[in-house]
Every structure is written in C-alpha cells, then in structure tokens.
Coordinates of C-alpha atoms in Angstrom, one line a residue:
X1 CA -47.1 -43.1 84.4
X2 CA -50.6 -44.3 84.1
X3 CA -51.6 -41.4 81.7
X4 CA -48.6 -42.1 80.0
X5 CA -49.5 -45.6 79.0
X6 CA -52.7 -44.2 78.5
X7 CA -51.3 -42.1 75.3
X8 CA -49.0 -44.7 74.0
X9 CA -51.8 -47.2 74.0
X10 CA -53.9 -44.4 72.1
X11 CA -51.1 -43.6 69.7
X12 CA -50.3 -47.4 68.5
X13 CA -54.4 -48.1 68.2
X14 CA -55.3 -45.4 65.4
X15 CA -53.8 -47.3 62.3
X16 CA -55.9 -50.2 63.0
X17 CA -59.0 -48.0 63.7
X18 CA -58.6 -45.4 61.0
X19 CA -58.3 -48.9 58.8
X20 CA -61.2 -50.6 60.3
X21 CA -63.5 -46.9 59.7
X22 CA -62.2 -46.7 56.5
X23 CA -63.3 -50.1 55.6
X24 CA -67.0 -49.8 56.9
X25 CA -67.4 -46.6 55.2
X26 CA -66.4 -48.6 52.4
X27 CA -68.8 -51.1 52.8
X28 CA -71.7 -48.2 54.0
X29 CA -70.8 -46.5 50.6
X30 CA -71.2 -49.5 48.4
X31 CA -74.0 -50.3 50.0
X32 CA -76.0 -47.0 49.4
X33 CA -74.5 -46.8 46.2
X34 CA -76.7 -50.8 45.0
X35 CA -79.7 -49.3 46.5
X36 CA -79.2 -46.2 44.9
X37 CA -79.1 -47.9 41.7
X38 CA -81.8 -50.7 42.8
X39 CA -84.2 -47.6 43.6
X40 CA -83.6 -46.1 40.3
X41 CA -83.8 -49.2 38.3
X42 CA -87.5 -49.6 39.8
X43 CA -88.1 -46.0 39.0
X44 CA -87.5 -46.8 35.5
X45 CA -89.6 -49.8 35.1
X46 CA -92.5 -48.1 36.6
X47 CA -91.9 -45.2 34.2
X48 CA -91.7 -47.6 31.5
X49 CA -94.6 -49.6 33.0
X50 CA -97.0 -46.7 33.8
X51 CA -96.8 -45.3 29.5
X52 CA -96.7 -46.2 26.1
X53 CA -95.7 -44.7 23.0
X54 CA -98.1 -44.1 19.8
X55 CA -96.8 -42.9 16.5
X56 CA -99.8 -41.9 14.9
X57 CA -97.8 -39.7 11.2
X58 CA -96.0 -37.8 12.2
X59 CA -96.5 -37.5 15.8
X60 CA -95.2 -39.5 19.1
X61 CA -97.8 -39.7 21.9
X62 CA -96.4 -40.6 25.2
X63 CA -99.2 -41.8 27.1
X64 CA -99.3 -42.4 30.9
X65 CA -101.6 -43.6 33.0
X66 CA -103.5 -41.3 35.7
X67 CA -104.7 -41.6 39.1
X68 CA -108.4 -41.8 38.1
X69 CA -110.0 -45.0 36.8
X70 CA -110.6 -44.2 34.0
X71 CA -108.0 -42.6 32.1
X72 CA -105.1 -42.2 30.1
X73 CA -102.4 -39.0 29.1
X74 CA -100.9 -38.1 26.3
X75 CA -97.8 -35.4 26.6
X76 CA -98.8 -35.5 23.1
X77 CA -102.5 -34.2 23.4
X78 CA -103.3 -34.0 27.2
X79 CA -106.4 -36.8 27.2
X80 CA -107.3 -40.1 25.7
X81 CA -104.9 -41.3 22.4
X82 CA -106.7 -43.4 19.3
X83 CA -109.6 -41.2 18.8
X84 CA -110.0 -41.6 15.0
X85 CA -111.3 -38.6 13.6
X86 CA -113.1 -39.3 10.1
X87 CA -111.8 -37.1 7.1
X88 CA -114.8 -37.1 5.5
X89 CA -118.3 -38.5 5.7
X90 CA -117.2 -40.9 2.6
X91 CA -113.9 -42.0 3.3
X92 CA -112.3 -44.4 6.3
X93 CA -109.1 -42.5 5.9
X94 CA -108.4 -40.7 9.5
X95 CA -106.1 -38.9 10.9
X96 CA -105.8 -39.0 15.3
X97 CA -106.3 -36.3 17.4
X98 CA -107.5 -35.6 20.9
X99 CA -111.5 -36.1 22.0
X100 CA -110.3 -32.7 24.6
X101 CA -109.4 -30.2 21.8
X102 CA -111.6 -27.2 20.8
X103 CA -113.0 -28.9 17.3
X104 CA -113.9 -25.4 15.1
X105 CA -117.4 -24.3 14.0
X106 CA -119.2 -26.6 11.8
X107 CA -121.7 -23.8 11.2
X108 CA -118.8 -21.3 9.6
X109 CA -119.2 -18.8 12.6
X110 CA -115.8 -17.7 13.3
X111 CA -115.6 -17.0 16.6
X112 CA -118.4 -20.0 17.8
X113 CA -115.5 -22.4 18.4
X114 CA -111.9 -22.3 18.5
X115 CA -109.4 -23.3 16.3
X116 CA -107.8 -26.9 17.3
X117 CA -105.1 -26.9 13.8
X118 CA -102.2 -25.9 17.0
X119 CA -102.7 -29.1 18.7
X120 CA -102.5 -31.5 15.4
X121 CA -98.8 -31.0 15.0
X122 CA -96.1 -28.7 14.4
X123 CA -94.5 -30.8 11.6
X124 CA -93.1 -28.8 8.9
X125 CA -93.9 -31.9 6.8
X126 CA -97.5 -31.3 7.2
X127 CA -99.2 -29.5 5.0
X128 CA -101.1 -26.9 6.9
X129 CA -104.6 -27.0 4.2
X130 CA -105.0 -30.6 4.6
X131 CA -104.5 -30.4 8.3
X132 CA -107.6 -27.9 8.3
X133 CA -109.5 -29.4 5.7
X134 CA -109.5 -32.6 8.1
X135 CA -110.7 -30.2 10.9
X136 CA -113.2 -28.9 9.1
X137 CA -114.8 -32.5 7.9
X138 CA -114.4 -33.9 11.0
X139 CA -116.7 -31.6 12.6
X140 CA -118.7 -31.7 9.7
X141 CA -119.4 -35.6 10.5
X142 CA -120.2 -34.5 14.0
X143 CA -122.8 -32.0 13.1
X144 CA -124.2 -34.4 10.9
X145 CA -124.2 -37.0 13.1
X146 CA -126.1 -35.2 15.6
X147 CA -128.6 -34.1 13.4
X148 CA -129.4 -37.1 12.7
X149 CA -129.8 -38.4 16.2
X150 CA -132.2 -34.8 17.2
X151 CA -134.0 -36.2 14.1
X152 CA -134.8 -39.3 16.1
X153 CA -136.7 -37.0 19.1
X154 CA -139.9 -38.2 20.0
X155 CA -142.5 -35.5 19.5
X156 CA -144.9 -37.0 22.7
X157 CA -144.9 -34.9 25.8
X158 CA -145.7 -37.5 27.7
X159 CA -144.1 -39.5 30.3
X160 CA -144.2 -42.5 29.1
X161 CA -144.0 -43.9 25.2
X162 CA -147.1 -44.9 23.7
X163 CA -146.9 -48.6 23.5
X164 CA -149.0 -49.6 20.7
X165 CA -147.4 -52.2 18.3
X166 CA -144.2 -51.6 20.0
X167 CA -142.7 -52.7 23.2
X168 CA -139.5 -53.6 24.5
X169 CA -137.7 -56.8 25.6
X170 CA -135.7 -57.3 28.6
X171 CA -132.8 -60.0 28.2
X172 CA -132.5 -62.5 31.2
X173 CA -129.0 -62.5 30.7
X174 CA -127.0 -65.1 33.0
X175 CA -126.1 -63.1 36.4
X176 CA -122.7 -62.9 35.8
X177 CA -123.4 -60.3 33.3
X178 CA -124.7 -58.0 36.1
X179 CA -125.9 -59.3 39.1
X180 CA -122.9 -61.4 40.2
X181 CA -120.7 -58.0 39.2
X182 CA -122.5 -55.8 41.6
X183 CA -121.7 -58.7 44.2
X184 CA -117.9 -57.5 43.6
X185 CA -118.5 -54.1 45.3
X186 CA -116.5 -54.4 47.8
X187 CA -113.2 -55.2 46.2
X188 CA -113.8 -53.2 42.9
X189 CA -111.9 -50.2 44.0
X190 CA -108.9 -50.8 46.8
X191 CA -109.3 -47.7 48.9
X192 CA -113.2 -47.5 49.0
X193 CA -116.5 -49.8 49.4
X194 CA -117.9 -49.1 46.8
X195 CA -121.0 -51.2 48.0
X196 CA -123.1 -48.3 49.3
X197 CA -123.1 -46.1 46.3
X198 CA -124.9 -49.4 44.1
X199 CA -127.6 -50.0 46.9
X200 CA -130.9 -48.8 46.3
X201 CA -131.1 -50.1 42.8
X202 CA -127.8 -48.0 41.9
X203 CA -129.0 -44.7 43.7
X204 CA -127.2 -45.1 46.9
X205 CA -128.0 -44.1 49.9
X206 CA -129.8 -41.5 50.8
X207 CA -128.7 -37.6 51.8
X208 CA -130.6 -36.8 54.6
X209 CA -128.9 -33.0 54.5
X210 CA -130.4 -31.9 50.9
X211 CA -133.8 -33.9 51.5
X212 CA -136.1 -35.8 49.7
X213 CA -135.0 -37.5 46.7
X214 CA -131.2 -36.7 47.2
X215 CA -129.2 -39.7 46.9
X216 CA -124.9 -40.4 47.3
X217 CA -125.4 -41.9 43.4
X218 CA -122.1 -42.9 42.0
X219 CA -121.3 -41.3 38.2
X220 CA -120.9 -44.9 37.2
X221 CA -124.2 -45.9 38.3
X222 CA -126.2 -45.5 35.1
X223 CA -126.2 -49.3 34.1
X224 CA -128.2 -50.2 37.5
X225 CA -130.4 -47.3 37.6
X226 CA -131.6 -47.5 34.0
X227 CA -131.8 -51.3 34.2
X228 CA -134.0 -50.9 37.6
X229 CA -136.1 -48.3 35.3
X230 CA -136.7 -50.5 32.2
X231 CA -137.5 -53.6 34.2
X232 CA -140.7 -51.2 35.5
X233 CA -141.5 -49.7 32.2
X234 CA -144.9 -49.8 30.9
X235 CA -143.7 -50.6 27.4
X236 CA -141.9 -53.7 28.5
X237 CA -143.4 -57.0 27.1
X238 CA -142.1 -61.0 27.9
X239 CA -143.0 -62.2 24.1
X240 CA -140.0 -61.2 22.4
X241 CA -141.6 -62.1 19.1
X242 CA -143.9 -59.0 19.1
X243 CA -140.8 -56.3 21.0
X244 CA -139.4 -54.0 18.9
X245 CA -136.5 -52.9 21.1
X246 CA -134.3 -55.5 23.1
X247 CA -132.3 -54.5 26.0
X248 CA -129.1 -56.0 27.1
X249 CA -128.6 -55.3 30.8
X250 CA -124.7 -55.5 30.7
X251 CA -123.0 -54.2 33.5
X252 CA -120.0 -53.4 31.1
X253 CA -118.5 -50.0 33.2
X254 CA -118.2 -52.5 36.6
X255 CA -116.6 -55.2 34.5
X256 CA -114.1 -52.3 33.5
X257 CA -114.0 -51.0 37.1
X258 CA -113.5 -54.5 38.5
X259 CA -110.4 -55.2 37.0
X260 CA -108.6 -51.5 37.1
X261 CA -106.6 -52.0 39.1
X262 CA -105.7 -55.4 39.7
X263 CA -102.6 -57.2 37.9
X264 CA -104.3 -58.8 35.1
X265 CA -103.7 -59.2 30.7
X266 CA -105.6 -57.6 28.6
X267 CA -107.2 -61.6 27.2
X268 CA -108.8 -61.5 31.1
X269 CA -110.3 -57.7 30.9
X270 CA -112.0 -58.6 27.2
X271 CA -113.5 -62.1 28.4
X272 CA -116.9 -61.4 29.4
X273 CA -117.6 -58.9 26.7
X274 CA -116.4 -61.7 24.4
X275 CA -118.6 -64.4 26.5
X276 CA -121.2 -61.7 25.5
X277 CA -120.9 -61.1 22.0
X278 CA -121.2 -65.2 21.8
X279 CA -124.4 -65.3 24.1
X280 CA -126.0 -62.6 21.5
X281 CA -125.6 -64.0 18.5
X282 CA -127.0 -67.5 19.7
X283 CA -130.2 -65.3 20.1
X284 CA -132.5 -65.6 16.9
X285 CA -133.9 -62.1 18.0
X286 CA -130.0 -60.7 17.6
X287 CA -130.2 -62.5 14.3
X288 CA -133.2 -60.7 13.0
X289 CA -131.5 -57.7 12.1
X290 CA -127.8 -58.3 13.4
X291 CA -128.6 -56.3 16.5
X292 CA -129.9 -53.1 14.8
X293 CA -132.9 -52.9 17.3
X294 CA -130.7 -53.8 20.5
X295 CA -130.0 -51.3 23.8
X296 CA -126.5 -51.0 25.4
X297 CA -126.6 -48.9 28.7
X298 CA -122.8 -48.5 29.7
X299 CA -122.4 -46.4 33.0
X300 CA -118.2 -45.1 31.5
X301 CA -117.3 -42.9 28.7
X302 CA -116.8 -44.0 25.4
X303 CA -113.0 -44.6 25.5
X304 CA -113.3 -47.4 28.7
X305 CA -115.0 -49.6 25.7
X306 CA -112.5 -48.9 23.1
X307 CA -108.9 -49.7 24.6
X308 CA -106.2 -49.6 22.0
X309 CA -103.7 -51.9 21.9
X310 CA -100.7 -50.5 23.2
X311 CA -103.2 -49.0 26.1
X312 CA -103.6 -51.5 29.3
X313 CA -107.0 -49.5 30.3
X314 CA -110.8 -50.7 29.5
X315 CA -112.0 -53.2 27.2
X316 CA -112.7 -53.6 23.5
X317 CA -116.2 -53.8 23.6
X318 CA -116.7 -51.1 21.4
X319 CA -114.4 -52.2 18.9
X320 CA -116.0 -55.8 18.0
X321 CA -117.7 -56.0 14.8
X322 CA -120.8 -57.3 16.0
X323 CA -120.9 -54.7 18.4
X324 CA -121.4 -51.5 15.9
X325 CA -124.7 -52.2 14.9
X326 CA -126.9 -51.6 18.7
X327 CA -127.2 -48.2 20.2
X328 CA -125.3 -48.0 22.9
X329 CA -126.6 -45.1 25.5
X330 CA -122.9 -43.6 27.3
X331 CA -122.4 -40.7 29.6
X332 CA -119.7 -39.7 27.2
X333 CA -120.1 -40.7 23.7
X334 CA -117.3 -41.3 20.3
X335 CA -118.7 -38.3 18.7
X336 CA -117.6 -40.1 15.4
X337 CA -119.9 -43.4 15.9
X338 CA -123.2 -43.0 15.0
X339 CA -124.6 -45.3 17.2
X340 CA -122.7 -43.8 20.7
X341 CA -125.5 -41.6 21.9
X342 CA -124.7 -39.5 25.0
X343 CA -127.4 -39.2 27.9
X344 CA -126.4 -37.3 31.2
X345 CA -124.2 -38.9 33.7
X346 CA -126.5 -39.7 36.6
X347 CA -126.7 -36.4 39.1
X348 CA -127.6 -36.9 42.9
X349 CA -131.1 -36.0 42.4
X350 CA -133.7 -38.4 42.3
X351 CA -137.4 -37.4 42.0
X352 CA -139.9 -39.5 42.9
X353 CA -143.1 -37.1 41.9
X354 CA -144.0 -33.9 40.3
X355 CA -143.8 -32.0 43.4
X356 CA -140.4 -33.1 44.5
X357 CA -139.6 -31.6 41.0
X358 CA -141.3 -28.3 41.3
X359 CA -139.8 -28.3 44.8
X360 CA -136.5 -28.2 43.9
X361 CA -137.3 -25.7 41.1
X362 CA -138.7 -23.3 43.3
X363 CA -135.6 -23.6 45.8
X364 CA -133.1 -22.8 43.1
X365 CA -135.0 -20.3 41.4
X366 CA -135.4 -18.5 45.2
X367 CA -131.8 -18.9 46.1
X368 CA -129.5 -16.2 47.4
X369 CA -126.5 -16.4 44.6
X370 CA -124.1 -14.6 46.6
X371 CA -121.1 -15.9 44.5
X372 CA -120.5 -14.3 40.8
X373 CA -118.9 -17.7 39.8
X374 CA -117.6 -21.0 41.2
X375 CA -115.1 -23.8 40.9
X376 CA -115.1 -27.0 42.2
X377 CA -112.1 -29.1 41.5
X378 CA -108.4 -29.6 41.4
X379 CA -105.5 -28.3 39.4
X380 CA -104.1 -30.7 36.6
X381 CA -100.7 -29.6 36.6
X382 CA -99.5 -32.6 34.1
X383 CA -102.6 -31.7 31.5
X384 CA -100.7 -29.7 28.2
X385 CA -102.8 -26.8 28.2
X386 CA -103.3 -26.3 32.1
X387 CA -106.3 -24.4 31.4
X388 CA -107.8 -25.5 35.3
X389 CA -104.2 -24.0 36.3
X390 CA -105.1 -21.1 35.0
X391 CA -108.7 -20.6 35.9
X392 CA -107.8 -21.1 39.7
X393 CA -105.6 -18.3 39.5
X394 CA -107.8 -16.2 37.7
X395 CA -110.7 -17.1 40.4
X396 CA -107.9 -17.3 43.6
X397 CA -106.8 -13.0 42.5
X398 CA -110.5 -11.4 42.5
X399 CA -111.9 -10.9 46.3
X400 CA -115.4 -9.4 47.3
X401 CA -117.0 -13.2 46.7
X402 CA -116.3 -12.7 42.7
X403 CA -115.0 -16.4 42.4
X404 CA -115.5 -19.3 45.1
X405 CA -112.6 -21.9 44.6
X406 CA -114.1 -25.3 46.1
X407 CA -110.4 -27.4 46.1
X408 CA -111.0 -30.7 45.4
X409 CA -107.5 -31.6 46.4
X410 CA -108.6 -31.1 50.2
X411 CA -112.2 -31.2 50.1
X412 CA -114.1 -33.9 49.5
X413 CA -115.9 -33.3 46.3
X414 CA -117.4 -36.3 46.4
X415 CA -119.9 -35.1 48.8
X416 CA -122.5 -33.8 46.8
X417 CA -123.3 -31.6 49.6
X418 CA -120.8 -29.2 49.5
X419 CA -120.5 -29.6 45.9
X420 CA -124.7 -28.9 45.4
X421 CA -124.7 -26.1 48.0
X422 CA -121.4 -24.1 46.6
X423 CA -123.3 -24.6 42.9
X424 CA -127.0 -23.2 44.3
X425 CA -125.4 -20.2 45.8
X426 CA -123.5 -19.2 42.4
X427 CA -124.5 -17.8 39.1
X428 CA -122.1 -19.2 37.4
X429 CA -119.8 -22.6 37.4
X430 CA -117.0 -23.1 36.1
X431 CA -116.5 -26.4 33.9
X432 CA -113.3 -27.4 32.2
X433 CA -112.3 -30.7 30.8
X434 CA -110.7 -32.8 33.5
X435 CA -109.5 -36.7 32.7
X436 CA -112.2 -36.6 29.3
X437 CA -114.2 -33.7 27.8
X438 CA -117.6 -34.2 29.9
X439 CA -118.1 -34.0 33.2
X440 CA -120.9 -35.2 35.8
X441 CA -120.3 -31.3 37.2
X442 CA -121.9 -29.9 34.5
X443 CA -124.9 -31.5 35.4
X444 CA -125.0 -30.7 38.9
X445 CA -124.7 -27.0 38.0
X446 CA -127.2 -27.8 35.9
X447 CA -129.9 -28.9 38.2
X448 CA -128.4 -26.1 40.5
X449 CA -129.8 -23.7 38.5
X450 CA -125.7 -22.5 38.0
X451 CA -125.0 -21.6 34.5
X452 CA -122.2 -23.6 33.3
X453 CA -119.3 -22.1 31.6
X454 CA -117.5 -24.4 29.1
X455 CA -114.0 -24.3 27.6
X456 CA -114.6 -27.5 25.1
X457 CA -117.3 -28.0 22.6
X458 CA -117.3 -31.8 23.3
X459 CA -117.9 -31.4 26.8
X460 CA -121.9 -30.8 26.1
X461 CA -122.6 -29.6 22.7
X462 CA -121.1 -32.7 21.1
X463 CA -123.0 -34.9 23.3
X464 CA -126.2 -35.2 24.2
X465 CA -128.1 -34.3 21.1
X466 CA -132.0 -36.2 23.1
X467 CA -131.5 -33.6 26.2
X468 CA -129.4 -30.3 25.5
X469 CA -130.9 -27.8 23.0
X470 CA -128.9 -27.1 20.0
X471 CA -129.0 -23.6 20.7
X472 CA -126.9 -23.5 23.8
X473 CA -126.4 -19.9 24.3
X474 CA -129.5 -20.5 26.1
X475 CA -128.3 -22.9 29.0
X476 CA -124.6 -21.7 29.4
X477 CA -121.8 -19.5 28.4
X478 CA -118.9 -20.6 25.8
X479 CA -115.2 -19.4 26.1
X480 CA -112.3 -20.3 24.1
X481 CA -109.9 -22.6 25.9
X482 CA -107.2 -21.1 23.8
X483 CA -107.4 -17.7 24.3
X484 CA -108.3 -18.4 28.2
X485 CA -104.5 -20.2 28.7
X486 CA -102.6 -17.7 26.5
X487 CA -104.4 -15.2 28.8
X488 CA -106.3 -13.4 26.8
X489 CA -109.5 -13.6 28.2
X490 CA -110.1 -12.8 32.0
X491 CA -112.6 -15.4 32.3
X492 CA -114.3 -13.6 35.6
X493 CA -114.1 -10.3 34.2
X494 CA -116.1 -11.4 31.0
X495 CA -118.9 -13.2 32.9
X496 CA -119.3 -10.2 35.2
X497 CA -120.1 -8.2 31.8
X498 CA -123.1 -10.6 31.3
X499 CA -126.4 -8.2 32.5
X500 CA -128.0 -9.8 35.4
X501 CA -131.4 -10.3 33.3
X502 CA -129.9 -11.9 30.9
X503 CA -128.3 -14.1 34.0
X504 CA -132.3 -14.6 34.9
X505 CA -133.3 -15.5 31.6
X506 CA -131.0 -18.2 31.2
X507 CA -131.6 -19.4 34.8
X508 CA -135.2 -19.7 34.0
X509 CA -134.5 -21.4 30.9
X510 CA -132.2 -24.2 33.4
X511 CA -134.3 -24.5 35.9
X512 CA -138.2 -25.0 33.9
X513 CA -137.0 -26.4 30.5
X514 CA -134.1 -28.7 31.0
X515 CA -133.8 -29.3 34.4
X516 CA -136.5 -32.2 34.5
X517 CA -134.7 -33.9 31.6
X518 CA -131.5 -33.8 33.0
X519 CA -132.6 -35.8 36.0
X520 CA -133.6 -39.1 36.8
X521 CA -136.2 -40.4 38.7
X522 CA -136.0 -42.9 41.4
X523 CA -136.4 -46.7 40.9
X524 CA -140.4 -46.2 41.8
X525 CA -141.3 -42.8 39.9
X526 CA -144.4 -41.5 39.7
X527 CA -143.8 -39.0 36.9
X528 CA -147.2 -37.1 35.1
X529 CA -146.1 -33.5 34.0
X530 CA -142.6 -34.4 33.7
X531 CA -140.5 -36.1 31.4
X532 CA -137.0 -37.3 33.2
X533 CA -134.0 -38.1 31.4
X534 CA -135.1 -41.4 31.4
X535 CA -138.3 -41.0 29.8
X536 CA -137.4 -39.2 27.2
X537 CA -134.5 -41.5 26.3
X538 CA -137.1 -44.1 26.4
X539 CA -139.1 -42.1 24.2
X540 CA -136.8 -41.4 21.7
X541 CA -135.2 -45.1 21.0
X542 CA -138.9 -45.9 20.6
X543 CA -138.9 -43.2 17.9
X544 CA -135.8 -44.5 16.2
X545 CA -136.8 -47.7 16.4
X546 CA -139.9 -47.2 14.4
X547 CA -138.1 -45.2 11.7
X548 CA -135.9 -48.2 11.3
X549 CA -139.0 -50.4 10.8
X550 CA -140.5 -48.0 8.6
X551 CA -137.2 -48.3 6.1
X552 CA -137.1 -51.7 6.2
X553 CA -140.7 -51.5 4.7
X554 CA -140.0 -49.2 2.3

C-alpha cells in the first residue's frame, strides 16, 4: 500500500513540475539570450570605439588602435594613416599613403628599392602613370630633402663645437613643461613604473650584467637625456642676446605618454602644447626670426605629434603653424618636413670615456658569432603584409644555429640583456618594420656589431641623414619586403651567400666608424677622440645655424 501511494503521488505531481521546469528554463533562456545580446552590443561599441574610417580618393582606411602606445592600423595600409606624401617639390597637392611602404629608388636603380604602386590602390579609376609619377616625386622630395640636411654636417672632428660667436640658449621653461611631467612616472603607463627607466637624468638604472656604462634606458628617453646633455654643454651661454641656437626643453613624448591611455578629449591631450606655443611667442628671441633658430628634442616618432582628426592618439604639435619653422630632433622623423630630422633612438649604452668606447669595440669585434642570423620580436599577425609572419617561419625551418628566434611574445625583450647578448653572438639581425618603420633594434644591432637586415627604406635610409652614411651597403644588407612575403626570397638562404670577409668588412665598418655616433654618452661624458651621437648632432645644428645667419646676410 505504501509504495502504492508512493506512485500515485508521483503520477499526479509531474504536470505541475514538468510546468514549473518548463517555466525556469524559460526564464534561464531569456535570460542568456539579454546577455547574449548585452555582450554583443558592448562588442560592437568597442569595435566601433577602438577604429575610424579615412577616405582619402579613392580609398577607405579602417584604422584601429594597437596594443602599443604609440600606434595606430590601417586594414588599408598596415601602419600610421594621414602621412601626406608631396607630389612634387612645387606643388601642395598630395595624395596619402603609408610611412611603412617600400618607397622606390630615387636614384633610378631598379632593383635598390622596391616598388610601393601595389599598396596605393587597386582602383580601376586610377590612372596607373599618375599613381607612379606621385611615387616617383615623392621620393624625389625625400632624397632632396636629405641632401640638404647631409649638407648641414659639421666638418669638425671634434667633440665638442667650436663656440666662437655662437652659443646656445637654454629656455627656463615653467616645470610643468618637463619637470613636473617626469613627476607623473608612476601613473604614466597602468601596468608598469615607469619611474626607474627616467632616473639617472633619463638613463635608468644601471645593468650590472653588461657592465660599465650599460644602462635600462627607455626608447622614450631622449627628451631627458639630451636635455641633461645641453644643460652641461660647453657652447651653452645665459645672455640670450648673443646665442645663436635656443633650446626648448619640452618634454612633449611624456605629455603624449601621460595621457594614452586615460579617458580624456582630444582639447585635454593638445593643451600644454598649446600653453606652449603661447609661452614662445611672448619670447622676443622667438620673435627674432619666428623660431627659425629654435631646438625641439621629442623622445616619439613623428606621427605621436601629428594626430589627425579622426585619430584619438598623440597630439597636434606638429601640425601648428608656428611650429614648422624650429628643427625639431625625433627618433623617427616625417620624411616629407624639412625641418623633422631623425637622430637615433637612445640604445642602452652609455659611455662615459674613450676607453669604455674602445672597450666595447674590442668585445664585439672579438666575439664568437655562433648564430648566421637573429630575430628578436613578435609576429604581427593583424599587419597587411605579415612580413614578421613570414620571416619567423623562414628562421623557425633552418636548424644547425642558422637563425635564432628570440620571441618577444614570451620573453622579455625589454631586457636589453637578452636582447644585447643574442645580437653580439650573430652576424646578422633581422629588422622589419613593427608599429612604424624604425626601430630602436636597429640600433642595438648596431652597436652589437650585428649587421642589420632591413625590409623598408624608411626604417634607416630615410632617416637619419647626421649619423648613417648614404652609402648603406656598407653598414647593412637591403631585401625587398615584397618579394620576401610573396616568397620569393629565402631571406636566410640569401644572407648565407654573403662571403664571410665581406661579413668582416662591414663589421669593421659598424663597429669603428658608426658605432661611436650611434651612441650616447652618459649625463657626465668625458668624450676626446670620440664624437657620440650627441656631439655630433650638437655639431651639426651649430653648422646649420650658421648657414642660416650667413643667408640672412646675404
């Protein structure tokens, strides 16, 4: 009887709880189904939040933002949109491309540099000779450009400039220009202090592991370590009635760096170069000759200064009027503004004498190079042409220590010792464009004595006209990018057909002609058979300077 009940009890309850499940279901089901759509709706507006759109003719540019600092992609183009590239060295007219493209040979040498027409457009509308003639007169500009700024090289071998008639002004520029910027360290970046890397008067603290003179120096460090240098420099005078440079010490990369990635309008990121601009031209020196003979050290690439306005990265700095008149110094310069100079990005080598020079020289002349070639980095698998993609796959199928992949996705690469080590043990590094065309890399290679091969003629040859030969088969080793993504070119395979004197030669070229230039010297130098990079950029604004006085005379 009792399991009887038992079942008729069972039988008369399942309407009522096949109802009841049916009805949370219901309610678990429309649940999921509002956060479903609540989850996708926030997808979207990121998306829509994280790019813009440029129609520049007849081309869209979708243009999102990247995990670095300092950057911005375009599906479009695969770097940095709104670089104006002039048609001609008479007109304004421009059409846009990409600062990362292969820009052609300016000297009519075929196979020098590659062909950039395929990354224009593929509008039938277009007509394909004006799309080249552009090319062609764009480099053009660039070429000339940079002639002109070799022409401004300083023929003294010395250290320092000879200051006779000439010296150079340091603003006193309120601290919040610099000083009270640096003071923001710790909150400039959210998942790092970045308060040790601007000690030591922007050298950081010191590597113990390399030895003397080796320093954890940030790549946007260059406003505090030249600033440090200049206050120091023998040429600088406190009359600035009898200077003929003036420098303005504004910390304009940590103003950018400061606000990246906090919530903030565009009105807030532009305000102190604005509050800048303003403090300059109630300056009677500024007045003299609108700012012709005034000195801009900014520790970011071009682009940071020169934020379009659909882009929410960087200032516009660069794109006041009053500002185009002053050099301004850049680790990556607009190769189509005459007065954006490039200067190497700050390595993590600091020499404080001659010796700690020759030191270093004769290490990385002695080494052991037991790797063929080297790559440090990480693969960019949302960059259009892929060409790191490609390269670590190249490097990843050779064994027998051919090619040494340093992954920067689980390495930290921002420890100059493994970086320094890998690049003094190889003969040659590999150095592709990564979030712009240049790259601090190919200065460490550089000073590794690790012949850098390059992909992009703006990542060196387009830059740094006061410190890089314009002959540059003699410091590294050009490939097409082109030709290296549609696998043309085994990129290994071609370096290992370069003789191992001509390796030498070229190593020996690194290491006792450029290598001193490329570095610069701690905050206290005591420089006398060298010339650092800071010297010699000294030495050359002091030589432009006086060619702009002598004009005005004439």
């Amino acid at each position: 009887m009792a399991v009887s009940i038992s079942r008729k009890r069972s039988k008369s309850s399942r309407k009522p709880e096949a109802k009841q499940s049916y009805f949370c279901l219901t309610i678990v089901y429309n649940f999921l189904s509002r956060i479903s759509a609540l989850v996708f709706l926030i997808i979207l507006i990121y998306m829509w939040s994280s790019f813009s759109t440029l129609i520049t003719g007849n081309i869209i540019h979708v243009c999102f933002s990247t995990r670095k600092v300092n950057s911005l992609y375009c599906l479009s183009a695969g770097t940095h949109p709104s670089l104006e590239i002039p048609t001609s060295t008479t007109n304004n007219s421009s059409s846009i491309i990409t600062p990362g493209i292969d820009q052609g040979n300016a000297t009519n040498e075929p196979a020098k540099f590659p062909d950039i027409s395929y990354l224009v457009t593929t509008s039938s509308r277009v007509d394909i000779k004006d799309r080249d003639d552009k090319v062609a007169n764009a480099v053009k500009v660039v070429e000339e450009q940079l002639q002109l700024h070799r022409s401004w090289r300083s023929k003294s071998s010395k250290n320092q400039a000879t200051c006779d008639a000439q010296g150079i002004y340091v603003y006193d520029l309120p601290s919040k220009f610099n000083k009270d910027l640096v003071g923001q360290c710790r909150d400039m970046v959210p998942w790092q202090n970045f308060c040790g890397y601007l000690s030591n008067e922007g050298l950081g603290e010191p590597i113990a592991k390399l030895g003397k003179g080796w320093y954890k120096t940030h790549q946007y460090s260059l406003e505090l370590i030249f600033h440090s240098r200049v206050m120091k420099h023998p040429c600088r005078v406190y009359d600035e009635n009898v200077a003929k440079l003036f420098y303005v010490p504004f910390y304009g990369g940590l103003d950018i760096l400061r606000w990246h990635f906090k919530n903030v309008s565009n009105d807030v990121k532009d305000s102190l170069s604005l509050e800048l601009v303003k403090w300059l031209e109630r300056q009677g020196t500024w007045k003299r000759n609108s700012g012709k003979d005034h000195v801009f050290v900014l520790g970011k690439i071009s682009w940071d200064f020169r934020r379009s306005s659909d882009s929410p990265w960087g200032t516009r700095l660069l794109e006041i009027d009053k500002m185009q008149n002053p050099i301004k110094l850049l680790i990556e310069r607009q190769p189509w503004h005459e007065n954006d100079i490039g200067i190497p990005h700050p390595t993590n080598f600091h020499p404080h004498s001659d010796n700690d020079i020759i030191s270093w020289q004769l290490k990385i002349i002695r080494s052991n190079r037991k790797n063929l070639v080297s790559f440090a980095g990480a693969a960019r698998d949302d960059a259009e042409d892929n060409i790191r993609s490609t390269l670590i796959d190249q490097c990843a199928s050779l064994g027998n220590g051919k090619c040494h992949f340093l992954n920067c996705s689980s390495v930290k690469c921002d420890e100059a010792e493994s970086v320094i080590e890998l690049f003094v043990e190889s003969e040659f590094c590999l150095q592709p464009p990564g979030d712009s065309p240049t790259r601090k890399s190919v200065f460490d290679s550089l000073i590794s004595g690790c012949i850098p091969v390059l992909f992009d003629p703006f990542t060196a040859y387009y830059q740094y006209p006061w410190h890089l030969p314009h002959d540059h088969d003699k410091y590294s080793v050009f490939m097409d990018k082109k030709e290296v993504v549609q696998m043309n070119v085994n990129v290994v395979e071609r370096l290992t057909n370069i003789s191992s004197r001509e390796r030498e030669n070229m190593r020996r070229y690194i290491t006792y002609e450029l290598l001193p230039g490329l570095v610069y010297g701690d905050y206290n130098a005591e420089l006398d058979k060298f010339q650092d990079a800071f010297a010699i950029t000294m030495n050359n604004l002091f030589e432009r300077v006086n060619r702009l006085d002598e004009a005005h005379k004439d």
